[in-house]
């Protein structure tokens, strides 16, 4: 399945958002996620199924003004 | 000052971006005496994990964080970013930025009011980055905002208070709403100017981060904000067009 993660195409076998985060090395770190422009809380990542073409955002704390 | 029921000891809110190093950022926050710093969210790589070190540095400073929605150009983007920030930073505070123009980084007031309403109804405590337009400000207050953050000048421009008249009007129009000048401050004298107008606080970033010595500049801003506030509380004299001798005239020598 081909999806977009942070603007980059990714080929993945992960079926859920939680599995995708593990696969891409985000396990155990502080991030927030959105699927197709909508915020997806951490508590719902395991039940959030991915489909071809989904656009995923994975964000973390960063400097800001 | 108090915002959304939280007492702040410092009237200087500091951004965390563009410092020469994390150590200088930490020292600048301490020198500024700020108890609120602004932070943001950006795309994270599962390999580099750049955000994690920054977040542990900020937590070590023991300050409150005010996450922003910088870079958002629509109400929908800003709302989603705010929701993500609330989960990551564990705060209902959000500095709401919805940018309407790339060159001026001017807020889009229509999308700003829309997003402020959605977020306020969802339990957020919204700090809107806005212009000095009174009607927009009224709509933001109606939408649930209990603090207003008008720009002094465009973000990063360092031009100071572009429209003192409008900022004075805003202060007069909203005597009971905490007002923070956010953006455009370049020098401590600009910050003092805003505080002398009766503004409650100053939010700045570039003026400190891009100074040759950010820590020293942070200290300068701390003094300027305190001086400006003291001056406002002391009720400044009215300026006049003609001179008025400060030394008593009575008893002057060599006068008949």
XYZ file of N, CA and C in Angstrom, chain A:
195
model
N 0.846 -1.193 0.000
C 0.000 0.000 0.000
C 0.885 1.248 0.000
N 0.504 2.230 -0.817
C 1.301 3.455 -0.911
C 0.564 4.589 -0.186
N 1.253 5.206 0.763
C 0.661 6.344 1.466
C 1.671 7.489 1.474
N 1.232 8.628 1.978
C 2.132 9.787 2.067
C 2.337 10.094 3.556
N 3.594 10.123 3.981
C 3.900 10.470 5.382
C 4.758 11.734 5.386
N 4.270 12.765 6.015
C 4.971 14.061 6.060
C 5.405 14.509 4.664
N 4.514 14.334 3.711
C 4.753 14.816 2.356
C 5.573 13.881 1.474
N 6.063 12.771 2.039
C 6.899 11.842 1.268
C 6.161 10.529 1.021
N 6.255 9.964 -0.199
C 5.604 8.674 -0.457
C 6.274 7.548 0.339
N 5.451 6.677 0.910
C 5.958 5.557 1.713
C 5.196 4.296 1.309
N 5.946 3.209 1.068
C 5.330 1.903 0.797
C 5.304 1.157 2.128
N 4.134 0.729 2.556
C 4.052 0.098 3.875
C 3.107 -1.100 3.868
N 3.398 -2.032 4.770
C 2.489 -3.152 4.986
C 1.647 -2.928 6.241
N 1.897 -1.821 6.950
C 1.177 -1.548 8.209
C -0.303 -1.335 7.926
N -1.146 -1.928 8.741
C -2.594 -1.786 8.503
C -3.205 -0.691 9.373
N -2.551 -0.397 10.511
C -3.079 0.660 11.375
C -2.058 1.785 11.510
N -2.539 2.955 11.978
C -1.650 4.095 12.198
C -0.604 3.749 13.259
N -1.026 3.017 14.296
C -0.084 2.637 15.361
C 1.040 1.768 14.791
N 0.672 0.803 13.932
C 1.674 -0.091 13.348
C 2.623 0.684 12.438
N 2.070 1.654 11.704
C 2.903 2.470 10.820
C 3.949 3.238 11.622
N 3.532 3.825 12.749
C 4.463 4.614 13.567
C 5.595 3.731 14.083
N 5.253 2.516 14.491
C 6.289 1.568 14.945
C 7.259 1.274 13.799
N 6.684 1.001 12.626
C 7.493 0.630 11.461
C 8.470 1.732 11.060
N 8.054 2.991 11.228
C 8.887 4.108 10.768
C 9.797 4.667 11.866
N 9.823 4.011 13.023
C 10.774 4.418 14.060
C 10.264 5.436 15.059
N 8.948 5.651 15.091
C 8.390 6.635 16.023
C 8.015 6.026 17.383
N 8.303 4.740 17.546
C 7.895 4.078 18.784
C 8.482 4.752 20.006
N 7.652 5.011 21.008
C 8.142 5.525 22.284
C 8.534 6.992 22.300
N 8.278 7.747 21.206
C 8.612 9.175 21.260
C 7.346 10.020 21.164
N 7.504 11.291 21.563
C 6.355 12.193 21.627
C 6.035 12.742 20.238
N 4.925 12.311 19.668
C 4.469 12.874 18.396
C 2.948 13.029 18.436
N 2.445 13.875 17.556
C 1.005 13.996 17.346
C 0.733 13.638 15.892
N -0.452 13.088 15.640
C -0.727 12.584 14.296
C -2.031 13.147 13.721
N -2.031 13.243 12.397
C -3.247 13.606 11.668
C -3.346 12.709 10.443
N -4.579 12.325 10.115
C -4.821 11.512 8.920
C -5.753 12.299 8.010
N -5.273 12.546 6.797
C -6.034 13.315 5.802
C -6.541 14.646 6.365
N -5.665 15.308 7.119
C -5.970 16.651 7.608
C -6.714 16.708 8.924
N -7.147 15.560 9.433
C -7.864 15.562 10.714
C -6.994 14.972 11.811
N -6.994 15.640 12.964
C -6.248 15.182 14.125
C -6.708 13.777 14.522
N -5.738 12.897 14.755
C -6.047 11.551 15.238
C -5.366 11.357 16.597
N -6.128 11.334 17.686
C -5.530 11.218 19.018
C -4.737 9.923 19.170
N -3.745 9.957 20.056
C -2.899 8.787 20.301
C -3.751 7.569 20.666
N -4.804 7.802 21.433
C -5.645 6.697 21.907
C -6.385 5.991 20.770
N -6.474 6.652 19.605
C -7.223 6.052 18.482
C -6.319 5.509 17.378
N -4.982 5.566 17.607
C -4.072 5.150 16.530
C -4.182 3.665 16.203
N -4.382 2.846 17.231
C -4.434 1.395 17.009
C -5.655 1.013 16.175
N -6.752 1.714 16.378
C -7.996 1.367 15.669
C -8.146 2.119 14.346
N -7.187 3.033 14.055
C -7.264 3.804 12.809
C -6.639 2.999 11.671
N -7.481 2.483 10.780
C -6.991 1.677 9.664
C -6.511 2.576 8.531
N -5.445 2.142 7.884
C -4.892 2.919 6.782
C -5.398 2.384 5.453
N -5.525 3.299 4.488
C -5.879 2.857 3.148
C -4.992 3.556 2.126
N -4.935 2.972 0.955
C -4.063 3.480 -0.094
C -4.301 4.979 -0.327
N -3.219 5.734 -0.393
C -3.342 7.161 -0.690
C -3.551 8.051 0.531
N -3.651 7.459 1.713
C -3.834 8.276 2.918
C -2.672 9.248 3.093
N -2.999 10.425 3.604
C -1.959 11.418 3.891
C -1.815 11.541 5.401
N -0.629 11.183 5.898
C -0.370 11.149 7.331
C 0.583 12.270 7.711
N 0.274 12.951 8.795
C 1.212 13.935 9.351
C 1.674 13.424 10.708
N 2.977 13.454 10.935
C 3.546 13.073 12.231
C 4.382 14.262 12.718
N 3.902 14.928 13.754
C 4.537 16.169 14.203
C 5.108 16.023 15.608
N 6.135 16.808 15.884
C 6.774 16.777 17.206
C 7.072 18.217 17.639
N 7.365 18.408 18.938
C 7.692 19.755 19.421
C 8.869 20.341 18.661
N 8.774 21.635 18.406
C 9.818 22.328 17.669
C 9.854 23.783 18.156
N 10.971 24.451 17.861
C 11.099 25.854 18.238
C 9.994 26.674 17.569
N 9.494 27.672 18.278
C 8.445 28.499 17.687
C 8.423 29.901 18.284
N 7.872 30.836 17.511
C 7.816 32.224 17.985
C 6.422 32.663 18.310
